Coordinates of C-alpha atoms in Angstrom, one line a residue:
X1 CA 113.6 81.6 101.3
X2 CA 111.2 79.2 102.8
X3 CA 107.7 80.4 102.8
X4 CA 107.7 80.0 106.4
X5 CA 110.7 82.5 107.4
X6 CA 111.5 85.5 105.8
X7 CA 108.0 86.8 103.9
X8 CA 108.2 85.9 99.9
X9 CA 108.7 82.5 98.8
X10 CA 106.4 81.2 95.4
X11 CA 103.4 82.7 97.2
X12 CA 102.4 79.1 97.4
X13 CA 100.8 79.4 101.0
X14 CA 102.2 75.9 101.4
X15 CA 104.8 76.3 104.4
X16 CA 104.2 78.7 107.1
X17 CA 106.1 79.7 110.5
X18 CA 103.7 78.4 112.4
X19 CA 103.5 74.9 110.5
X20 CA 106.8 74.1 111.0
X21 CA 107.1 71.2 113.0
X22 CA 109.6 71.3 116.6
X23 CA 113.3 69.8 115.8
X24 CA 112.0 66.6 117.2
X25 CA 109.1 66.0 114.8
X26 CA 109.0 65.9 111.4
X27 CA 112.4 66.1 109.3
X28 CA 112.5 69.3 107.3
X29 CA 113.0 66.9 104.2
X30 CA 110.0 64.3 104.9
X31 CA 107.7 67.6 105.2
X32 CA 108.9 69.0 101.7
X33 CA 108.7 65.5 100.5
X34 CA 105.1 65.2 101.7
X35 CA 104.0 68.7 100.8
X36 CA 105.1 68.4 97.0
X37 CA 101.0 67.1 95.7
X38 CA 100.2 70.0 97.9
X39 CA 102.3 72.4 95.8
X40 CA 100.9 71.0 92.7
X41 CA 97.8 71.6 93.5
X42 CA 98.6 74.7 94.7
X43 CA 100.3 75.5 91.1
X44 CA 97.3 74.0 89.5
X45 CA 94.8 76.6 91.4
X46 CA 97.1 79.5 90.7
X47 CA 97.5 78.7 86.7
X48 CA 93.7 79.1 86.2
X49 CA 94.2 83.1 87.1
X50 CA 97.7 83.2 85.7
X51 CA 98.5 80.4 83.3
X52 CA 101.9 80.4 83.4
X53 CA 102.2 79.2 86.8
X54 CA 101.2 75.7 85.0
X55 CA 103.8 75.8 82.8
X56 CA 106.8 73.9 83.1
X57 CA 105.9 72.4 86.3
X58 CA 108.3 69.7 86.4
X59 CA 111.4 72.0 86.5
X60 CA 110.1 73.1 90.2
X61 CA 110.9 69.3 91.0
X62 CA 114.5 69.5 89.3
X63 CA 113.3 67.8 85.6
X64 CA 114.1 69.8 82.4
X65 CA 113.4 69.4 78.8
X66 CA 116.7 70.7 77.4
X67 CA 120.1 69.5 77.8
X68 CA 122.4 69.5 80.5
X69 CA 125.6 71.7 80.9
X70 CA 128.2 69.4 80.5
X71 CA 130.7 69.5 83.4
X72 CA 134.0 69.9 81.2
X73 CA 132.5 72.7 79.7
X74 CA 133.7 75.7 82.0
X75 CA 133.1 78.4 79.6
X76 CA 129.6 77.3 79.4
X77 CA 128.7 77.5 83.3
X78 CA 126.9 80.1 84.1
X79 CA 126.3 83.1 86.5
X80 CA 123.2 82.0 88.6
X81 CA 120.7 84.5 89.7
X82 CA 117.6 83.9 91.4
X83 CA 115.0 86.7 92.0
X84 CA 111.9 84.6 93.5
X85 CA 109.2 87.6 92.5
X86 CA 108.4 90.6 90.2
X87 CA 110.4 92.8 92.2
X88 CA 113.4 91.0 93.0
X89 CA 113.5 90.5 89.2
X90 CA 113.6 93.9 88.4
X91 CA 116.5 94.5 90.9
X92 CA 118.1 91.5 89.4
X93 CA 117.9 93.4 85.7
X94 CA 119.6 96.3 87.2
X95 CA 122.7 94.0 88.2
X96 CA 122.5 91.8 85.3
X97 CA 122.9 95.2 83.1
X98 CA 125.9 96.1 85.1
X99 CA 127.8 93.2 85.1
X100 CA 127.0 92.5 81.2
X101 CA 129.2 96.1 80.9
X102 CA 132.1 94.1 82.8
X103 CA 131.8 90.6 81.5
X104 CA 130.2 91.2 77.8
X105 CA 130.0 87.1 77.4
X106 CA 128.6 86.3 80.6
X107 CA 126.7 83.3 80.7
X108 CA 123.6 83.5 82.7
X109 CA 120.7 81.2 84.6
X110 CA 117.8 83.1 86.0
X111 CA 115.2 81.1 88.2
X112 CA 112.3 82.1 89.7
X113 CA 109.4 81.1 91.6
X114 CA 106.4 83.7 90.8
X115 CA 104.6 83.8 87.5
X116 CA 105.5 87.3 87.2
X117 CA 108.9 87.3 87.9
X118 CA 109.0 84.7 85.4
X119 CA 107.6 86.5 83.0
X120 CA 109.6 89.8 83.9
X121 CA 113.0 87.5 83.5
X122 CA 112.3 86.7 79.9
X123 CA 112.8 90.4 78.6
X124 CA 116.5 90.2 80.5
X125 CA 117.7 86.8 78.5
X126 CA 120.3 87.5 75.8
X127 CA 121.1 84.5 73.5
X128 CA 122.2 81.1 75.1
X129 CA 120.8 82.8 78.9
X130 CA 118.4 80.5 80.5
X131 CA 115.6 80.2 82.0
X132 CA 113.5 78.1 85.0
X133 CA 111.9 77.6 88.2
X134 CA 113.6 77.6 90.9
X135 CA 113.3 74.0 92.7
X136 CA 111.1 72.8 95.4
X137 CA 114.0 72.4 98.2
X138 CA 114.4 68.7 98.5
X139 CA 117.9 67.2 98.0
X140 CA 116.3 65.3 95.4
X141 CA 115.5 68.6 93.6
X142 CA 118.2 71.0 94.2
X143 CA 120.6 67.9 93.2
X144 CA 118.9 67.7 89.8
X145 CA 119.3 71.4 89.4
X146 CA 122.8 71.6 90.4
X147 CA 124.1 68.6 88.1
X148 CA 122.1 69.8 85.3
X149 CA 122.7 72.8 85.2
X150 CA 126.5 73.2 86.6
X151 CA 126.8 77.1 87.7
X152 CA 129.9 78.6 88.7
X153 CA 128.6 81.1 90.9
X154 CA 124.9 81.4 92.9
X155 CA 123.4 85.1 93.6
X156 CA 120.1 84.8 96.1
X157 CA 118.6 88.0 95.6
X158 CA 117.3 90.0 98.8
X159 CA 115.9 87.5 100.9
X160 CA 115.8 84.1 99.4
X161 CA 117.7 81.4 102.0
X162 CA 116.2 77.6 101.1
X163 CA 118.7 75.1 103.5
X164 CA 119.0 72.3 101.5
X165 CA 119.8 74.7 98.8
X166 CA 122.4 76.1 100.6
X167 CA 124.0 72.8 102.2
X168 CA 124.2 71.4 98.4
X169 CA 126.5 74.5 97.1
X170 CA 128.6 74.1 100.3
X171 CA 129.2 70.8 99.8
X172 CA 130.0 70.9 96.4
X173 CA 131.9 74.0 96.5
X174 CA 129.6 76.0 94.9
X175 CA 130.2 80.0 96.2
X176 CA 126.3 81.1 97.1
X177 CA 126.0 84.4 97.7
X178 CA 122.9 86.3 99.1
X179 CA 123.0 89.9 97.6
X180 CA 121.4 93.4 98.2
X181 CA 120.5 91.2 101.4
X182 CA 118.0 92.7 104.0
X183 CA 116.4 91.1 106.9
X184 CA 113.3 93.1 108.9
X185 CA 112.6 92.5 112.4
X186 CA 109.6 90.2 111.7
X187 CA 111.3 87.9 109.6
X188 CA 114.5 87.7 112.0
X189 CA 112.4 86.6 114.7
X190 CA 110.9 84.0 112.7
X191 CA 114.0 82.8 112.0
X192 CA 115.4 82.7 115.0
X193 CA 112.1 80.9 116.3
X194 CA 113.6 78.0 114.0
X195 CA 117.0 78.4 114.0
X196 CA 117.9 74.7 114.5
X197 CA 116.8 74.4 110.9
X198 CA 117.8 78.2 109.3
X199 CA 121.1 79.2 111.3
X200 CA 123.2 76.8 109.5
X201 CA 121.8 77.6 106.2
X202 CA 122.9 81.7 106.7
X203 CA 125.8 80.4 108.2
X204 CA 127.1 78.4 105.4
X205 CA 126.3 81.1 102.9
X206 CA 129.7 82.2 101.1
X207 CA 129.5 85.8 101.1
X208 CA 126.3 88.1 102.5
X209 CA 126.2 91.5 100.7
X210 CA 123.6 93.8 102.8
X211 CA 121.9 97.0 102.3
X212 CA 122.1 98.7 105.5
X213 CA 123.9 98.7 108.8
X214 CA 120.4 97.2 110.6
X215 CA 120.4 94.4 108.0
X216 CA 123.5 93.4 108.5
X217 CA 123.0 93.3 112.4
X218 CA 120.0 91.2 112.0
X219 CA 122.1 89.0 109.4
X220 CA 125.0 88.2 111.8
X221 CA 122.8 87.2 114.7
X222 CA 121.8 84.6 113.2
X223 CA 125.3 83.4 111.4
X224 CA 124.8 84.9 108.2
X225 CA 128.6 85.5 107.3
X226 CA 128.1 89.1 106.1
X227 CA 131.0 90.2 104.2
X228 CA 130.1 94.0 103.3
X229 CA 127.2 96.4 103.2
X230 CA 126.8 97.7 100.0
X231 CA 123.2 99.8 100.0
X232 CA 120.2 99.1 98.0
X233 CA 120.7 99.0 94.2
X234 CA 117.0 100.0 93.7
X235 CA 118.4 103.9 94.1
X236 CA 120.3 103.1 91.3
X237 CA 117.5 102.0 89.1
X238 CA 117.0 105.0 86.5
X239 CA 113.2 105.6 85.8
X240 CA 112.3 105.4 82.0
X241 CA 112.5 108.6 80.6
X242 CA 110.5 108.3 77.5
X243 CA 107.4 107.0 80.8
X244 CA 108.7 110.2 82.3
X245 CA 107.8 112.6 79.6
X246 CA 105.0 110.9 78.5
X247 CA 102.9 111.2 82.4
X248 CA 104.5 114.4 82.8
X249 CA 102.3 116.0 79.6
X250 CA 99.4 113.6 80.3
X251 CA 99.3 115.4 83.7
X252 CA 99.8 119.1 82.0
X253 CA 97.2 118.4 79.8
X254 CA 94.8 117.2 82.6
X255 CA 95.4 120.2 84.8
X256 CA 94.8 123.0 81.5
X257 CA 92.0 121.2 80.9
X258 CA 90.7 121.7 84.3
X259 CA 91.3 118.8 86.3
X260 CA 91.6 118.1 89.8
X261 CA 95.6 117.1 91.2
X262 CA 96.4 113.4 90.9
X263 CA 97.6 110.9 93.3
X264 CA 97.7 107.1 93.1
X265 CA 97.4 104.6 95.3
X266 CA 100.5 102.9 94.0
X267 CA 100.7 98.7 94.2
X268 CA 97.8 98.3 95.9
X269 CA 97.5 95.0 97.7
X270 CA 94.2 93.1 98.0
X271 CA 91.8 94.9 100.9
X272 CA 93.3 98.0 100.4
X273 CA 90.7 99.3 97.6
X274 CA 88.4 98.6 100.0
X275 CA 89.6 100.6 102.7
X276 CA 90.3 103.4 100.4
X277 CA 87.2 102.9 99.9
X278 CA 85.3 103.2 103.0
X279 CA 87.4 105.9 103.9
X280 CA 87.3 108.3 101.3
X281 CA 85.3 111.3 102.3
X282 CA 82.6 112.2 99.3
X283 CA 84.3 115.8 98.8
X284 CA 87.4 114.1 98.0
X285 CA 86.2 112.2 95.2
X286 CA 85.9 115.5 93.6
X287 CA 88.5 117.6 94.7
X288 CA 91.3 114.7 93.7
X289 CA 91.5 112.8 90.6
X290 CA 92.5 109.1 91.8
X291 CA 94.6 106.9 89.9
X292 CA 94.7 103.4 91.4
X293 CA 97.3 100.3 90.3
X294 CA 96.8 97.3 91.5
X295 CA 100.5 95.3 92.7
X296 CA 99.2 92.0 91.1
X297 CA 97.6 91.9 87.5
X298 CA 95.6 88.9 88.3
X299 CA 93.3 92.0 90.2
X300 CA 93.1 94.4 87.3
X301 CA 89.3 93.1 87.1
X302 CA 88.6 92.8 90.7
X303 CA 89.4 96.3 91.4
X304 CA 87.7 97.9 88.7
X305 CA 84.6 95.3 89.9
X306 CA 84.6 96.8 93.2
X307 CA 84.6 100.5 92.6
X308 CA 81.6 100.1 89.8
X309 CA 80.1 98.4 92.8
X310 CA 80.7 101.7 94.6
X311 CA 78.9 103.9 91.3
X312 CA 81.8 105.2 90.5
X313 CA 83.1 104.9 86.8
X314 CA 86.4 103.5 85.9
X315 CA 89.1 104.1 83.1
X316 CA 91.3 101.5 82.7
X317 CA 95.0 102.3 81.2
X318 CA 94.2 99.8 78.2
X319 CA 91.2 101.6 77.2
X320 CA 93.3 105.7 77.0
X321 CA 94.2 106.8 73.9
X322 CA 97.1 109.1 73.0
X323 CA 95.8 112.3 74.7
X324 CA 96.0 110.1 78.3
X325 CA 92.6 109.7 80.6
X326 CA 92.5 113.3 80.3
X327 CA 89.0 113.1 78.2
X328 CA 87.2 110.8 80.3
X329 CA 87.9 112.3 83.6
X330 CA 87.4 116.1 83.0
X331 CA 84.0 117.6 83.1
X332 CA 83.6 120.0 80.1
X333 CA 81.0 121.0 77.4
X334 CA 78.1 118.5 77.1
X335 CA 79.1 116.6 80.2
X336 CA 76.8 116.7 83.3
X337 CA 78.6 118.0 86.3
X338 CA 76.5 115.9 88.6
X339 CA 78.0 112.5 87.2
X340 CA 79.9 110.3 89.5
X341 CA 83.8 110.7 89.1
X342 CA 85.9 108.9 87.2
X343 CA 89.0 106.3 88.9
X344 CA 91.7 105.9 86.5
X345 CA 93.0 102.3 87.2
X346 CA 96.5 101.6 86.0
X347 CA 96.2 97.9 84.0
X348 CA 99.1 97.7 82.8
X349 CA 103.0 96.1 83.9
X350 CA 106.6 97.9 83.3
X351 CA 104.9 101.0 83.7
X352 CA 105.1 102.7 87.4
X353 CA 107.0 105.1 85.5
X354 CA 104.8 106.8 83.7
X355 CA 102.4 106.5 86.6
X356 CA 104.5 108.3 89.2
X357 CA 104.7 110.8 87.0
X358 CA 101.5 111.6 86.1
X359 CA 100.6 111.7 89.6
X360 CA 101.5 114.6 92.1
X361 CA 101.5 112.3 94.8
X362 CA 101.3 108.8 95.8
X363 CA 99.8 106.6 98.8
X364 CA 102.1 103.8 99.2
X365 CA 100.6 100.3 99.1
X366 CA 101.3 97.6 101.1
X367 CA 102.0 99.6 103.6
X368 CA 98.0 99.9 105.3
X369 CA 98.1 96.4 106.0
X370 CA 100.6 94.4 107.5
X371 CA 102.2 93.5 104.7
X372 CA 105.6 95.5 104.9
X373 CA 105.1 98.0 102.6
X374 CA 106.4 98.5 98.7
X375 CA 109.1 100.1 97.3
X376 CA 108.9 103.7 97.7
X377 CA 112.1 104.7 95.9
X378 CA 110.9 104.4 92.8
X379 CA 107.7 106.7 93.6
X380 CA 110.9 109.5 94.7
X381 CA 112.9 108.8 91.2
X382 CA 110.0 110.5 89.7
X383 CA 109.6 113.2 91.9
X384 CA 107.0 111.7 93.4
X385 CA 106.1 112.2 97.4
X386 CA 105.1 109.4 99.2
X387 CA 102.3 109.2 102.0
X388 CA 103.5 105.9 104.0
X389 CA 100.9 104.1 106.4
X390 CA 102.6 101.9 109.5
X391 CA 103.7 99.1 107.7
X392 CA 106.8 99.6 106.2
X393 CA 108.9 97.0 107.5
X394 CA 110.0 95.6 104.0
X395 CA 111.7 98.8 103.1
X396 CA 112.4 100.3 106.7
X397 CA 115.6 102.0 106.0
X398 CA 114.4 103.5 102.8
X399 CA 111.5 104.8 104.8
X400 CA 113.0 106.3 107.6
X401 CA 115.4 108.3 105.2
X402 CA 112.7 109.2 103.0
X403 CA 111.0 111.1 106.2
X404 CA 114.4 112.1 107.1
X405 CA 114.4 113.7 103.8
X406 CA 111.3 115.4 103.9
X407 CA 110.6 113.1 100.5
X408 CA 107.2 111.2 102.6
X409 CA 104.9 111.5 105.3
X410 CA 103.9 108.9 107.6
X411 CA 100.1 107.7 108.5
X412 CA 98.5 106.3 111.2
X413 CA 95.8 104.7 108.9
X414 CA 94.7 104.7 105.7
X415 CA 92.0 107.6 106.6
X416 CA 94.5 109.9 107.5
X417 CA 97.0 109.2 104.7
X418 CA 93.9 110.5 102.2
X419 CA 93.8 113.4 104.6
X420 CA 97.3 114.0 104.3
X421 CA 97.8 113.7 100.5
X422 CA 95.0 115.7 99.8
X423 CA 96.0 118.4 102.1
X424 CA 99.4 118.3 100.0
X425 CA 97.8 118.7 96.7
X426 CA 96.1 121.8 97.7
X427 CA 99.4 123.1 99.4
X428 CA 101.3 124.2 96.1
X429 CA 104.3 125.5 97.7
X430 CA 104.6 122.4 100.4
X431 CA 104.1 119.5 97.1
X432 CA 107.1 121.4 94.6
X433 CA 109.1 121.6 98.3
X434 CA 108.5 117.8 98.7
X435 CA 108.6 116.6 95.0
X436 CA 112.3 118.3 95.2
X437 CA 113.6 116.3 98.0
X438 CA 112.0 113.1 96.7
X439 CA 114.3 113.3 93.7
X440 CA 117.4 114.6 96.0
X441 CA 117.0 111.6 98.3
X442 CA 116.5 108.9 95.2
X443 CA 119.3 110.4 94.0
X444 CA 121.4 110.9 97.1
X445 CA 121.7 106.9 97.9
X446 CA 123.1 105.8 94.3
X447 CA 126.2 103.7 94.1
X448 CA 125.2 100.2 95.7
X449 CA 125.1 99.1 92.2
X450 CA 128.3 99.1 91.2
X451 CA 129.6 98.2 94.5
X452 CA 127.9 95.2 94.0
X453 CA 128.6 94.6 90.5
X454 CA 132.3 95.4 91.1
X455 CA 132.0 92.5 94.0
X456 CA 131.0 90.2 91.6
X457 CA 132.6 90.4 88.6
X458 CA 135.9 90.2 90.7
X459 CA 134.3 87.1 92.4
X460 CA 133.3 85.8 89.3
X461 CA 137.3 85.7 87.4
X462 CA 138.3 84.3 90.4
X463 CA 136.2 81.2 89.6
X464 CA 137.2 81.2 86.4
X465 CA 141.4 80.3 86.8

């Protein structure tokens, strides 16, 4: 969706809510137009951190180096998916996997707009799948895409509503449909502060598929034409087990060998270190081993930058061997006692796995600052309790169940959630009570998957007579 309504569009920083011009200023179009050196710059900036946000630039603008799909060719047009970011990628996989065991032949474009999800999308490509950007929304653009590309059916994944998009499918007959849709309080009221521009792209939407009653709500006051509510696949999404088994005997070996208990701070997002930071009381440091991994890997160094800053010594996930962090982190014979503690910092992707699961307990990030939280059901597939600050709006469903549940706690602040987790380490009896309703609510709300695959799949034959 456009970077200025609902929260995640390339991360560009390019369009915001409160840049849009009034309905009597600047077309939507001419702005787009005008802002696309602004997005290649932006691109260009971003690549130096993350390279592969400077490759293939030219497909964001609707130009491709391989062949179109030719129109005649029916069998050959495929299933569109976009997931804009890593997570909406990951939620895509879980789909993509369930309609693959309905329609073994499916055809498939995935596009994207962050490096990561990018990156994430290539490990879900089967032979002849492909693979792009997703296009900067002029009708330039989005008509390149279209023609070249020829899909029978579009999925928008979560959130992502681009109008002239949108208006391109309708007029060309094209069913878009926005799926395991959600829509939080902030983001409806930005929309609704420009709803001369983003009502009629909801509105002319084919089909709206939404995770909860309150999304759906939300959705229908401002047109969307929601067709269904079919929960949030993420509770489907099974945690690797071999990650499972391998944290679980990291963390048994830790605690024989004397360790303290473990929580992360789980996707951090940038500031949050900090604040963990300033707010960690000294005894703490001791009494709790502290995993930390960073949401974005462009910060892996950062991080581990600031806490040597802060004298404390860091081992990074790239650097354990076999036997875990365990021998870096656990005073014993020959070691002084008096050394500063050791932060384990997570440096690795695919992995949250194995990192829940080591831990006893996690701090949720995202969710100190206003930036609406991460996914927290993942955390509770592993048995893993969850210590939510305020901002939670991303996931607001899944986080008022999860209390509901008795799976998480709620903090004011980031000072009291280190309270609160470390007072749940020391609790035995209170952390296996929690870590048992974590896994019963995870796996309480499964079923939206195939609800939604089902949906689909039926959707998709139809386009095919």
């Amino acid at each position: 969706m456009p970077p200025s309504f609902p929260s995640k569009p390339w991360e560009s920083g390019i369009l915001t809510a409160s840049r849009l011009p009034p309905r009597t200023a600047m077309p939507y179009n001419t702005l787009l137009t005008l802002a696309q050196p602004l997005l290649r710059r932006k691109l260009a900036r971003r690549a130096q951190a993350e390279p592969l946000y400077g490759h293939l630039v030219p497909e964001r603008f609707g130009h491709y180096g391989f062949p179109p799909i030719p129109p005649t060719a029916r069998d050959a047009r495929p299933l569109w998916i976009h997931a804009v970011s890593l997570g909406e990628t990951r939620t895509a996989g879980l789909l993509i996997e369930a309609l693959h065991a309905r329609i073994p032949d499916l055809p498939l474009l995935l596009t994207h707009g962050t490096a990561t999800g990018r990156a994430e999308g290539q490990r879900l490509l089967r032979a002849g799948d492909l693979q792009c950007w997703y296009p900067w929304d002029t009708r330039a653009a989005v008509g390149r895409f279209l023609a070249h590309f020829q899909p029978r059916l579009g999925l928008l994944m979560e959130t992502e509503v681009w109008p002239n998009m949108v208006e391109q499918c309708r007029r060309q007959s094209l069913p878009l449909w926005l799926v395991n849709a959600r829509l939080n309080a902030r983001s409806h009221a930005r929309i609704l502060r420009a709803r001369w521009l983003m009502r009629p792209a909801y509105r002319h939407l084919a089909a709206v598929l939404a995770q909860t009653e309150a999304d759906a709500q939300r959705l229908r006051d401002i047109g969307a034409p929601v067709t269904a509510i079919t929960g949030n696949i993420k509770f489907d999404a099974r945690p690797d087990a071999a990650q499972r088994q391998l944290g679980h005997a990291w963390r048994e070996r830790h605690m024989q060998a004397g360790g303290q208990p473990i929580a992360i701070l789980a996707s951090s997002r940038e500031g949050e270190e900090a604040a963990w930071l300033a707010a960690l009381p000294p005894a703490l440091l001791q009494q709790v081993q502290w995993l930390i991994v960073p949401r974005h890997p462009q910060r892996f160094d950062a991080v581990e930058h600031l806490l040597q800053q802060h004298g404390l010594r860091v081992a990074r996930r790239s650097a354990w061997g076999e036997q875990g962090p365990v021998e870096s982190s656990v005073a014993g014979p020959g070691k002084n006692p008096a050394a500063q503690p050791t932060i384990w910092l997570g440096d690795s992707m695919g992995e949250m796995a194995l990192y829940y699961s080591l831990a006893h307990a996690a701090l949720l990030g995202g969710s100190f600052a206003p930036l609406g939280g991460q996914n927290l059901i993942e955390a509770c597939a592993c048995a893993c309790p969850v210590v939510m600050g305020p901002h939670t709006f991303n996931f607001a469903q899944a986080a008022d169940d999860a209390l509901a549940h008795q799976a998480a706690l709620r903090a004011g602040d980031i000072a009291q959630a280190i309270t609160q987790a470390a007072a749940l380490l020391h609790h035995r009896s209170q952390l296996h009570a929690m870590q048992n309703h974590a896994l019963a609510f995870a796996q309480s709300h499964r079923g939206a998957l195939d609800r939604l695959a089902d949906a689909v799949a039926t959707a998709w034959q139809a386009q095919g007579r």
